[in-house]
Amino acid sequence: VQVSHENHQWLLGENPPILRAHSVAKHRVLRSYLEKYVSVLTSDPRRDQLRLTLVDGFAGGGLYLHHRTGERTVGSPLIMLEAMKTAEFVARERRKKPFHLDVQYIFIERDNAARDFLTHTIQISEFGPLLGSKIEVLGGEFLSHLGYLVDHVRKRNGRSIFSLDQFGYKDAPLPAIRRVLTSLPKAEILLTFAIDHLIDYLGANEATRKRIERLELELTGDQLRAAKEQPHWRRLIQTDLHGQVFRGSGAKYFTPFFIRSEDSHRDLWLIHLSGHHRARDVMVQLHWQLSTCFSHYGGAGLQMLGYDQSLDASVTQQTQLFAFDDEAKALTLSELQAQFPARLAKYRDGIPFQQLFTEFTNETPATSEMMKAALKEAIADGELSLKDSAGSTAKRPRNLKDSDIILPSKQRRLFLPPNRET
Ligand SMILES: C[S@@+](CC[C@H](N)C(=O)[O-])C[C@H]1O[C@@H](n2cnc3c(N)ncnc32)[C@H](O)[C@@H]1O
């Protein structure tokens, strides 16, 4: 299949656009996350219904041709509908009693032709009868609907997932994201951000500077020039901007992972922003499961995005990306095992695992299970010790519970700063 242009175009009566490899990866994450989300929230078989709202702020035309096979492949709005159908089926299979998944869908698409294409694609699909009742297709800009979205979702109970799959980086700005996440504590956002587009424009002229300011991101010409003198300046800037996006988003938890595009320097962030640590854990588990397509620039243990220019050359020269594969997993476990004793030294009275997880999850690619495995090793080595919630010291390391308390070990006399452990 010939790939002609990056921007998608949908025209009724014509072939839909090509779906490229990085969008295939993005779609896998969206579909799997939605299915897992419902599965986690319906894990209690006594629950007989779940209500949620799914918003696709940049919906597109709903259909593509796969870049390799040329087969017709659905876009994000249809992925949402299909994922909910699967999730409802799975939840019903688990129960003897009836279960109802009550989902309202709001799809926004600015381009008239693409919106017509989308409506038509839904109409002729099995989900056609939901149009006008459970499915609302809106025109215009995502931002112009923000007030309506927040009100509407709140009235339904606030539980929602927003897919904000913009083309570049400016159509879903931080103030809008913050408004969603602060008005709706149970909302989650999957945000696409074309970081390299932004980096390419940075510092170019006054107009770009103003545009960046409107996004509430900050990177001066001087900072950019200084960064560009470093061999891995793109990585340096990405690390800095990640922090800014996270802090400005109003989210408590985030995943900073990206998809490497087939073109060089076209990294695409797919950031998950949420207010609950469990949501973050589910997303990270998924990245390990879909191990081949995602990456991040940092290390394996804690402070994964802490880019330290003073680290020795062999580390800074490293161009290998973190790949969520077996090697990355082994490295993650050994780094965490080495780093936790020093990082937990200040908790003289101990810290329950659940609290430890919420405290450290944002800075590591590890899942909660991996954190527990690393802590167990450190306990076995006498670097940390363990009590149960009633205060009894565990004699032997065992599988950790969320309520277990981890303490610095009394035998451990010397605490060196993190990363400098021997
Ligand atoms: C990357 S495509 C979306 C693809 C779709 N999410 C999918 O995965 O199948 C971005 C879409 O957003 C639309 N768009 C661009 N700016 C927009 C805005 N401010 N508000 C709403 N839609 C917009 C474009 O017309 C385009 O169809």
CSV table of C-alpha atoms and ligand atoms in Angstrom, one decimal:
chain,number,residue,atom,x,y,z
A,1,VAL,CA,0.0,0.0,0.0
A,2,GLN,CA,1.3,3.4,-1.0
A,3,VAL,CA,1.7,5.9,1.8
A,4,SER,CA,1.2,9.3,0.4
A,5,HIS,CA,0.6,11.8,3.1
A,6,GLU,CA,0.5,11.9,6.9
A,7,ASN,CA,-2.7,13.8,7.3
A,8,HIS,CA,-5.8,11.6,7.1
A,9,GLN,CA,-8.6,12.4,4.7
A,10,TRP,CA,-12.0,10.9,4.6
A,11,LEU,CA,-14.4,11.4,1.7
A,12,LEU,CA,-17.6,9.5,1.3
A,13,GLY,CA,-17.5,7.2,-1.7
A,14,GLU,CA,-13.7,7.0,-1.7
A,15,ASN,CA,-11.2,4.8,0.0
A,16,PRO,CA,-10.4,5.7,3.6
A,17,PRO,CA,-6.8,6.8,4.5
A,18,ILE,CA,-3.9,4.5,5.3
A,19,LEU,CA,-3.4,3.4,8.9
A,20,ARG,CA,0.3,3.6,9.7
A,21,ALA,CA,2.3,1.4,12.0
A,22,HIS,CA,2.4,3.8,14.9
A,23,SER,CA,-1.4,4.3,14.8
A,24,VAL,CA,-1.8,0.5,14.8
A,25,ALA,CA,0.2,0.5,18.0
A,26,LYS,CA,-1.9,3.4,19.5
A,27,HIS,CA,-5.1,1.6,18.6
A,28,ARG,CA,-3.9,-1.6,20.4
A,29,VAL,CA,-3.3,0.4,23.5
A,30,LEU,CA,-6.7,2.1,23.4
A,31,ARG,CA,-8.6,-1.1,22.8
A,32,SER,CA,-6.8,-3.1,25.4
A,33,TYR,CA,-7.0,-0.4,28.0
A,34,LEU,CA,-10.7,0.1,27.6
A,35,GLU,CA,-11.3,-3.7,27.9
A,36,LYS,CA,-9.1,-3.9,31.0
A,37,TYR,CA,-10.6,-0.8,32.5
A,38,VAL,CA,-14.1,-2.4,32.5
A,39,SER,CA,-12.8,-5.7,33.6
A,40,VAL,CA,-11.1,-4.2,36.7
A,41,LEU,CA,-14.2,-2.2,37.6
A,42,THR,CA,-16.5,-5.1,37.3
A,43,SER,CA,-14.3,-7.7,39.0
A,44,ASP,CA,-16.7,-7.9,41.9
A,45,PRO,CA,-19.4,-10.3,40.6
A,46,ARG,CA,-22.0,-8.6,42.9
A,47,ARG,CA,-21.8,-5.5,40.7
A,48,ASP,CA,-24.7,-5.6,38.3
A,49,GLN,CA,-24.1,-2.4,36.3
A,50,LEU,CA,-21.4,0.1,35.3
A,51,ARG,CA,-22.1,3.5,33.9
A,52,LEU,CA,-19.4,5.4,32.0
A,53,THR,CA,-18.9,8.0,29.3
A,54,LEU,CA,-16.4,7.7,26.5
A,55,VAL,CA,-15.3,10.9,24.7
A,56,ASP,CA,-13.4,10.9,21.5
A,57,GLY,CA,-12.3,14.5,21.1
A,58,PHE,CA,-10.6,14.0,17.7
A,59,ALA,CA,-12.6,11.2,16.3
A,60,GLY,CA,-11.6,11.0,12.6
A,61,GLY,CA,-13.6,9.2,10.0
A,62,GLY,CA,-13.8,5.8,11.7
A,63,LEU,CA,-12.2,3.7,9.0
A,64,TYR,CA,-8.7,3.1,7.5
A,65,LEU,CA,-6.8,0.8,5.2
A,66,HIS,CA,-4.1,-1.1,7.1
A,67,HIS,CA,-0.7,0.0,5.9
A,68,ARG,CA,0.6,-3.5,5.3
A,69,THR,CA,-2.4,-5.7,4.5
A,70,GLY,CA,-4.6,-3.1,2.9
A,71,GLU,CA,-7.5,-4.5,4.9
A,72,ARG,CA,-10.3,-2.2,6.2
A,73,THR,CA,-9.5,-1.4,9.8
A,74,VAL,CA,-11.6,0.6,12.2
A,75,GLY,CA,-10.6,3.9,13.9
A,76,SER,CA,-10.9,5.0,17.5
A,77,PRO,CA,-14.7,5.6,17.7
A,78,LEU,CA,-15.5,2.1,16.5
A,79,ILE,CA,-12.7,0.7,18.6
A,80,MET,CA,-14.5,2.2,21.7
A,81,LEU,CA,-17.8,0.6,20.6
A,82,GLU,CA,-16.2,-2.8,19.9
A,83,ALA,CA,-14.2,-2.8,23.1
A,84,MET,CA,-17.3,-2.1,25.2
A,85,LYS,CA,-19.2,-4.9,23.5
A,86,THR,CA,-16.3,-7.3,24.3
A,87,ALA,CA,-16.1,-6.0,27.9
A,88,GLU,CA,-19.8,-6.4,28.5
A,89,PHE,CA,-19.7,-9.9,27.2
A,90,VAL,CA,-16.7,-10.8,29.5
A,91,ALA,CA,-18.5,-9.2,32.5
A,92,ARG,CA,-21.6,-11.2,31.8
A,93,GLU,CA,-19.7,-14.5,31.4
A,94,ARG,CA,-18.4,-14.0,34.9
A,95,ARG,CA,-21.8,-13.7,36.5
A,96,LYS,CA,-24.9,-15.7,36.9
A,97,LYS,CA,-27.0,-12.6,37.3
A,98,PRO,CA,-27.7,-10.0,34.5
A,99,PHE,CA,-25.2,-7.2,34.0
A,100,HIS,CA,-25.6,-3.9,32.2
A,101,LEU,CA,-22.9,-1.8,30.8
A,102,ASP,CA,-24.3,1.7,30.4
A,103,VAL,CA,-22.0,3.7,28.0
A,104,GLN,CA,-22.7,7.0,26.5
A,105,TYR,CA,-20.4,7.9,23.5
A,106,ILE,CA,-19.5,11.5,22.4
A,107,PHE,CA,-17.5,11.7,19.2
A,108,ILE,CA,-16.2,15.1,18.1
A,109,GLU,CA,-14.8,15.7,14.6
A,110,ARG,CA,-14.2,19.2,13.2
A,111,ASP,CA,-13.9,18.2,9.6
A,112,ASN,CA,-17.4,17.9,7.9
A,113,ALA,CA,-16.4,15.3,5.4
A,114,ALA,CA,-14.7,13.2,8.0
A,115,ARG,CA,-17.7,13.5,10.3
A,116,ASP,CA,-20.0,12.4,7.5
A,117,PHE,CA,-17.8,9.5,6.8
A,118,LEU,CA,-17.8,8.5,10.5
A,119,THR,CA,-21.6,8.8,10.8
A,120,HIS,CA,-22.0,6.6,7.7
A,121,THR,CA,-19.4,4.1,9.0
A,122,ILE,CA,-21.4,3.8,12.3
A,123,GLN,CA,-24.7,3.7,10.5
A,124,ILE,CA,-23.8,0.7,8.5
A,125,SER,CA,-22.2,-1.1,11.4
A,126,GLU,CA,-23.9,-3.2,14.1
A,127,PHE,CA,-23.8,-0.1,16.3
A,128,GLY,CA,-26.0,2.0,13.9
A,129,PRO,CA,-29.2,1.7,16.1
A,130,LEU,CA,-27.3,3.5,18.9
A,131,LEU,CA,-26.8,6.7,16.8
A,132,GLY,CA,-28.8,9.6,18.2
A,133,SER,CA,-29.4,7.8,21.6
A,134,LYS,CA,-26.2,6.4,23.1
A,135,ILE,CA,-23.9,7.8,20.4
A,136,GLU,CA,-23.7,11.6,19.8
A,137,VAL,CA,-21.5,12.8,16.9
A,138,LEU,CA,-20.6,16.5,17.2
A,139,GLY,CA,-19.0,18.9,14.8
A,140,GLY,CA,-16.7,21.9,15.6
A,141,GLU,CA,-13.7,22.1,17.7
A,142,PHE,CA,-13.1,19.9,20.7
A,143,LEU,CA,-12.4,23.0,22.9
A,144,SER,CA,-15.7,24.6,22.0
A,145,HIS,CA,-17.5,21.6,23.6
A,146,LEU,CA,-15.5,21.5,26.8
A,147,GLY,CA,-18.2,23.1,29.0
A,148,TYR,CA,-20.8,20.7,27.7
A,149,LEU,CA,-18.6,17.7,28.1
A,150,VAL,CA,-17.7,18.4,31.7
A,151,ASP,CA,-21.4,19.1,32.6
A,152,HIS,CA,-22.8,16.1,30.8
A,153,VAL,CA,-20.2,13.7,32.1
A,154,ARG,CA,-20.6,15.0,35.6
A,155,LYS,CA,-24.4,14.5,35.5
A,156,ARG,CA,-23.9,10.9,34.4
A,157,ASN,CA,-21.6,10.2,37.4
A,158,GLY,CA,-18.2,11.5,36.3
A,159,ARG,CA,-16.7,8.2,35.3
A,160,SER,CA,-15.2,8.8,31.9
A,161,ILE,CA,-12.3,8.2,29.5
A,162,PHE,CA,-11.3,11.0,27.1
A,163,SER,CA,-9.3,10.0,24.0
A,164,LEU,CA,-7.6,13.1,22.8
A,165,ASP,CA,-5.8,12.0,19.7
A,166,GLN,CA,-4.8,15.3,18.1
A,167,PHE,CA,-2.6,15.5,15.0
A,168,GLY,CA,0.1,17.8,16.5
A,169,TYR,CA,0.3,19.2,19.9
A,170,LYS,CA,-1.8,22.4,20.1
A,171,ASP,CA,-5.5,21.3,19.9
A,172,ALA,CA,-5.7,19.8,23.4
A,173,PRO,CA,-3.9,22.3,25.5
A,174,LEU,CA,-3.0,21.9,29.2
A,175,PRO,CA,-5.6,24.3,30.6
A,176,ALA,CA,-8.4,22.2,28.9
A,177,ILE,CA,-6.9,18.9,30.2
A,178,ARG,CA,-6.6,20.4,33.7
A,179,ARG,CA,-10.2,21.5,33.5
A,180,VAL,CA,-11.4,18.0,32.7
A,181,LEU,CA,-9.3,16.3,35.3
A,182,THR,CA,-10.0,18.8,38.1
A,183,SER,CA,-13.7,19.0,37.5
A,184,LEU,CA,-14.1,15.3,37.0
A,185,PRO,CA,-12.0,13.3,39.5
A,186,LYS,CA,-13.0,10.0,37.9
A,187,ALA,CA,-12.0,11.1,34.4
A,188,GLU,CA,-9.0,9.7,32.6
A,189,ILE,CA,-7.3,11.0,29.5
A,190,LEU,CA,-5.3,9.3,26.8
A,191,LEU,CA,-3.5,12.1,25.1
A,192,THR,CA,-1.5,12.0,21.9
A,193,PHE,CA,1.2,14.6,21.7
A,194,ALA,CA,3.5,14.9,18.6
A,195,ILE,CA,6.5,15.9,20.6
A,196,ASP,CA,8.9,16.1,17.7
A,197,HIS,CA,6.7,18.5,15.8
A,198,LEU,CA,6.8,20.7,18.8
A,199,ILE,CA,10.6,20.4,19.2
A,200,ASP,CA,11.1,21.2,15.5
A,201,TYR,CA,9.3,24.4,15.8
A,202,LEU,CA,10.7,25.4,19.2
A,203,GLY,CA,12.6,28.7,19.3
A,204,ALA,CA,12.0,29.2,15.6
A,205,ASN,CA,10.4,32.7,16.0
A,206,GLU,CA,8.2,34.9,18.0
A,207,ALA,CA,5.0,33.4,16.8
A,208,THR,CA,6.1,29.9,17.9
A,209,ARG,CA,7.2,31.3,21.3
A,210,LYS,CA,3.7,32.7,21.7
A,211,ARG,CA,2.1,29.5,20.7
A,212,ILE,CA,4.1,27.5,23.2
A,213,GLU,CA,3.2,30.0,25.9
A,214,ARG,CA,-0.5,29.4,25.1
A,215,LEU,CA,0.1,25.7,25.7
A,216,GLU,CA,1.6,26.7,29.1
A,217,LEU,CA,4.9,25.0,28.2
A,218,GLU,CA,8.1,26.9,28.7
A,219,LEU,CA,11.3,26.5,26.8
A,220,THR,CA,13.3,29.7,26.0
A,221,GLY,CA,15.6,30.1,23.0
A,222,ASP,CA,18.6,30.0,25.3
A,223,GLN,CA,17.4,26.8,26.9
A,224,LEU,CA,16.9,25.3,23.5
A,225,ARG,CA,20.4,26.4,22.2
A,226,ALA,CA,22.1,25.1,25.3
A,227,ALA,CA,20.2,21.8,25.0
A,228,LYS,CA,21.2,21.5,21.4
A,229,GLU,CA,24.8,21.4,22.3
A,230,GLN,CA,24.3,18.1,24.0
A,231,PRO,CA,24.5,15.0,21.9
A,232,HIS,CA,21.1,13.8,23.0
A,233,TRP,CA,19.3,17.1,23.1
A,234,ARG,CA,16.0,15.8,21.9
A,235,ARG,CA,15.9,13.4,24.8
A,236,LEU,CA,16.9,16.2,27.2
A,237,ILE,CA,14.0,18.4,26.0
A,238,GLN,CA,11.5,15.5,26.0
A,239,THR,CA,12.4,14.8,29.6
A,240,ASP,CA,11.9,18.4,30.6
A,241,LEU,CA,8.6,18.8,28.7
A,242,HIS,CA,7.2,15.6,30.1
A,243,GLY,CA,7.5,17.0,33.6
A,244,GLN,CA,5.8,20.2,32.5
A,245,VAL,CA,2.9,18.4,30.8
A,246,PHE,CA,2.4,16.2,33.9
A,247,ARG,CA,2.5,19.1,36.4
A,248,GLY,CA,0.3,21.3,34.2
A,249,SER,CA,-2.3,18.5,33.6
A,250,GLY,CA,-3.7,18.4,37.1
A,251,ALA,CA,-3.4,14.6,37.0
A,252,LYS,CA,-2.0,12.6,40.0
A,253,TYR,CA,-0.7,9.8,37.9
A,254,PHE,CA,0.7,9.6,34.4
A,255,THR,CA,2.7,7.3,32.0
A,256,PRO,CA,5.3,9.0,30.0
A,257,PHE,CA,5.7,6.4,27.2
A,258,PHE,CA,6.0,7.0,23.5
A,259,ILE,CA,5.8,5.3,20.2
A,260,ARG,CA,8.8,5.6,18.0
A,261,SER,CA,7.5,6.3,14.5
A,262,GLU,CA,8.9,4.7,11.4
A,263,ASP,CA,10.2,8.2,10.4
A,264,SER,CA,13.2,9.4,12.3
A,265,HIS,CA,12.5,12.0,14.9
A,266,ARG,CA,8.8,11.6,14.9
A,267,ASP,CA,8.2,10.3,18.4
A,268,LEU,CA,4.6,10.3,19.5
A,269,TRP,CA,3.8,10.5,23.1
A,270,LEU,CA,0.7,8.6,24.2
A,271,ILE,CA,0.3,9.9,27.7
A,272,HIS,CA,-2.2,8.4,30.1
A,273,LEU,CA,-3.4,10.9,32.8
A,274,SER,CA,-5.5,9.8,35.7
A,275,GLY,CA,-6.4,10.5,39.4
A,276,HIS,CA,-6.0,6.9,40.6
A,277,HIS,CA,-3.0,4.8,41.1
A,278,ARG,CA,-4.8,1.6,40.1
A,279,ALA,CA,-5.5,3.1,36.7
A,280,ARG,CA,-1.8,3.8,36.2
A,281,ASP,CA,-0.9,0.3,37.2
A,282,VAL,CA,-3.4,-1.2,34.7
A,283,MET,CA,-1.9,1.0,31.9
A,284,VAL,CA,1.7,0.0,32.8
A,285,GLN,CA,0.7,-3.7,32.9
A,286,LEU,CA,-0.6,-3.2,29.4
A,287,HIS,CA,2.7,-1.7,28.2
A,288,TRP,CA,4.5,-4.8,29.4
A,289,GLN,CA,2.0,-7.0,27.7
A,290,LEU,CA,2.2,-5.2,24.3
A,291,SER,CA,6.0,-5.2,24.8
A,292,THR,CA,7.1,-4.5,21.3
A,293,CYS,CA,5.8,-1.0,20.4
A,294,PHE,CA,6.4,1.3,23.3
A,295,SER,CA,9.4,2.9,24.9
A,296,HIS,CA,10.6,5.6,27.2
A,297,TYR,CA,13.9,7.4,27.3
A,298,GLY,CA,14.9,6.9,30.8
A,299,GLY,CA,16.2,4.2,33.1
A,300,ALA,CA,14.7,1.0,34.4
A,301,GLY,CA,14.3,1.6,38.2
A,302,LEU,CA,13.2,4.7,40.0
A,303,GLN,CA,13.6,8.3,38.6
A,304,MET,CA,13.3,6.8,35.1
A,305,LEU,CA,13.1,10.3,33.5
A,306,GLY,CA,15.7,11.8,35.7
A,307,TYR,CA,18.2,12.8,33.1
A,308,ASP,CA,21.5,13.6,34.7
A,309,GLN,CA,24.1,15.3,32.5
A,310,SER,CA,26.8,14.4,34.9
A,311,LEU,CA,26.3,10.7,34.5
A,312,ASP,CA,29.3,9.1,32.8
A,313,ALA,CA,29.5,9.0,29.1
A,314,SER,CA,28.6,5.3,28.7
A,315,VAL,CA,25.2,6.1,30.1
A,316,THR,CA,24.5,9.3,28.2
A,317,GLN,CA,25.8,7.8,25.0
A,318,GLN,CA,23.4,5.0,25.3
A,319,THR,CA,20.9,5.1,22.5
A,320,GLN,CA,19.2,1.9,23.3
A,321,LEU,CA,15.6,2.6,24.2
A,322,PHE,CA,13.7,0.9,27.0
A,323,ALA,CA,11.5,-1.6,25.3
A,324,PHE,CA,9.2,-3.4,27.9
A,325,ASP,CA,10.8,-6.7,27.0
A,326,ASP,CA,12.4,-9.5,29.1
A,327,GLU,CA,15.7,-7.7,29.3
A,328,ALA,CA,14.0,-4.5,30.5
A,329,LYS,CA,12.1,-6.5,33.1
A,330,ALA,CA,15.2,-8.0,34.6
A,331,LEU,CA,16.9,-4.6,34.7
A,332,THR,CA,13.8,-3.0,36.3
A,333,LEU,CA,13.8,-5.6,39.0
A,334,SER,CA,17.5,-5.4,39.8
A,335,GLU,CA,17.4,-1.6,39.8
A,336,LEU,CA,14.5,-1.4,42.1
A,337,GLN,CA,16.0,-3.9,44.4
A,338,ALA,CA,19.2,-1.8,44.6
A,339,GLN,CA,17.4,1.6,44.9
A,340,PHE,CA,14.5,0.9,47.3
A,341,PRO,CA,16.6,0.4,50.5
A,342,ALA,CA,18.1,3.9,50.2
A,343,ARG,CA,14.9,5.6,49.1
A,344,LEU,CA,13.0,4.0,52.0
A,345,ALA,CA,15.6,4.9,54.7
A,346,LYS,CA,13.5,7.9,55.8
A,347,TYR,CA,10.5,5.7,56.7
A,348,ARG,CA,11.8,4.7,60.1
A,349,ASP,CA,8.4,3.4,61.2
A,350,GLY,CA,7.8,1.7,57.9
A,351,ILE,CA,5.5,2.4,55.0
A,352,PRO,CA,2.5,0.2,53.9
A,353,PHE,CA,3.0,-1.2,50.4
A,354,GLN,CA,-0.1,0.6,49.1
A,355,GLN,CA,1.3,4.0,50.1
A,356,LEU,CA,4.8,3.1,48.8
A,357,PHE,CA,3.2,2.2,45.4
A,358,THR,CA,1.3,5.5,45.1
A,359,GLU,CA,4.5,7.4,46.1
A,360,PHE,CA,6.8,5.8,43.6
A,361,THR,CA,4.6,4.7,40.7
A,362,ASN,CA,5.0,7.8,38.6
A,363,GLU,CA,8.8,7.5,38.5
A,364,THR,CA,9.1,3.9,37.3
A,365,PRO,CA,8.1,1.6,34.5
A,366,ALA,CA,7.5,-1.1,37.0
A,367,THR,CA,4.0,-2.6,37.7
A,368,SER,CA,2.9,-3.1,41.3
A,369,GLU,CA,3.7,-6.8,41.0
A,370,MET,CA,7.3,-6.0,39.9
A,371,MET,CA,7.7,-3.6,42.8
A,372,LYS,CA,6.6,-6.3,45.2
A,373,ALA,CA,9.0,-8.8,43.7
A,374,ALA,CA,11.9,-6.4,44.0
A,375,LEU,CA,11.0,-5.6,47.6
A,376,LYS,CA,10.8,-9.3,48.4
A,377,GLU,CA,14.4,-9.7,47.1
A,378,ALA,CA,15.6,-6.8,49.2
A,379,ILE,CA,13.9,-8.2,52.3
A,380,ALA,CA,15.5,-11.6,51.6
A,381,ASP,CA,18.9,-9.9,51.4
A,382,GLY,CA,18.3,-8.2,54.8
A,383,GLU,CA,18.3,-4.8,53.1
A,384,LEU,CA,14.7,-4.1,54.2
A,385,SER,CA,12.4,-5.8,56.6
A,386,LEU,CA,8.7,-6.6,56.6
A,387,LYS,CA,5.8,-6.5,59.1
A,388,ASP,CA,2.2,-7.4,58.6
A,389,SER,CA,-0.5,-4.8,59.3
A,390,ALA,CA,-0.9,-6.2,62.8
A,391,GLY,CA,2.8,-5.4,63.5
A,392,SER,CA,4.3,-8.9,63.5
A,393,THR,CA,7.6,-9.2,61.8
A,394,ALA,CA,7.7,-11.7,59.0
A,395,LYS,CA,10.3,-14.3,59.6
A,396,ARG,CA,10.7,-15.3,56.0
A,397,PRO,CA,10.0,-13.2,52.9
A,398,ARG,CA,6.7,-14.1,51.4
A,399,ASN,CA,4.5,-12.6,48.8
A,400,LEU,CA,3.6,-9.1,49.8
A,401,LYS,CA,0.1,-7.9,50.5
A,402,ASP,CA,-1.0,-4.3,50.0
A,403,SER,CA,-1.4,-3.8,53.7
A,404,ASP,CA,2.1,-5.1,54.6
A,405,ILE,CA,4.6,-2.7,56.0
A,406,ILE,CA,8.1,-2.3,54.6
A,407,LEU,CA,10.8,-0.9,56.9
A,408,PRO,CA,14.5,0.0,56.6
A,409,SER,CA,16.5,-2.8,58.0
A,410,LYS,CA,18.2,-2.3,61.4
A,411,GLN,CA,21.2,-4.2,60.2
A,412,ARG,CA,21.8,-1.7,57.4
A,413,ARG,CA,24.1,1.0,58.8
A,414,LEU,CA,25.2,2.9,55.8
A,415,PHE,CA,22.9,4.8,53.5
A,416,LEU,CA,24.5,6.1,50.3
A,417,PRO,CA,22.6,8.4,48.0
A,418,PRO,CA,20.5,6.7,45.3
A,419,ASN,CA,22.3,5.4,42.2
A,420,ARG,CA,25.6,5.4,44.0
A,421,GLU,CA,25.1,2.2,45.8
A,422,THR,CA,27.8,-0.4,45.6
B,1,LIG,C1,-5.2,11.9,14.4
B,1,LIG,S1,-6.8,12.1,13.7
B,1,LIG,C2,-7.8,11.1,14.7
B,1,LIG,C3,-7.8,9.7,14.4
B,1,LIG,C4,-8.8,8.9,15.3
B,1,LIG,N1,-8.7,9.3,16.7
B,1,LIG,C5,-8.5,7.4,15.2
B,1,LIG,O1,-7.6,7.0,15.9
B,1,LIG,O2,-9.1,6.8,14.3
B,1,LIG,C6,-7.3,13.7,14.2
B,1,LIG,C7,-8.7,14.2,13.8
B,1,LIG,O3,-9.0,15.3,14.5
B,1,LIG,C8,-9.7,16.3,13.7
B,1,LIG,N2,-9.4,17.6,14.3
B,1,LIG,C9,-8.4,18.3,14.2
B,1,LIG,N3,-8.5,19.4,15.0
B,1,LIG,C10,-9.6,19.3,15.7
B,1,LIG,C11,-10.3,20.0,16.7
B,1,LIG,N4,-9.7,21.2,17.2
B,1,LIG,N5,-11.4,19.6,17.2
B,1,LIG,C12,-12.0,18.4,16.7
B,1,LIG,N6,-11.4,17.7,15.7
B,1,LIG,C13,-10.3,18.1,15.2
B,1,LIG,C14,-9.0,16.1,12.3
B,1,LIG,O4,-9.9,16.5,11.3
B,1,LIG,C15,-8.8,14.6,12.3
B,1,LIG,O5,-9.8,13.9,11.7
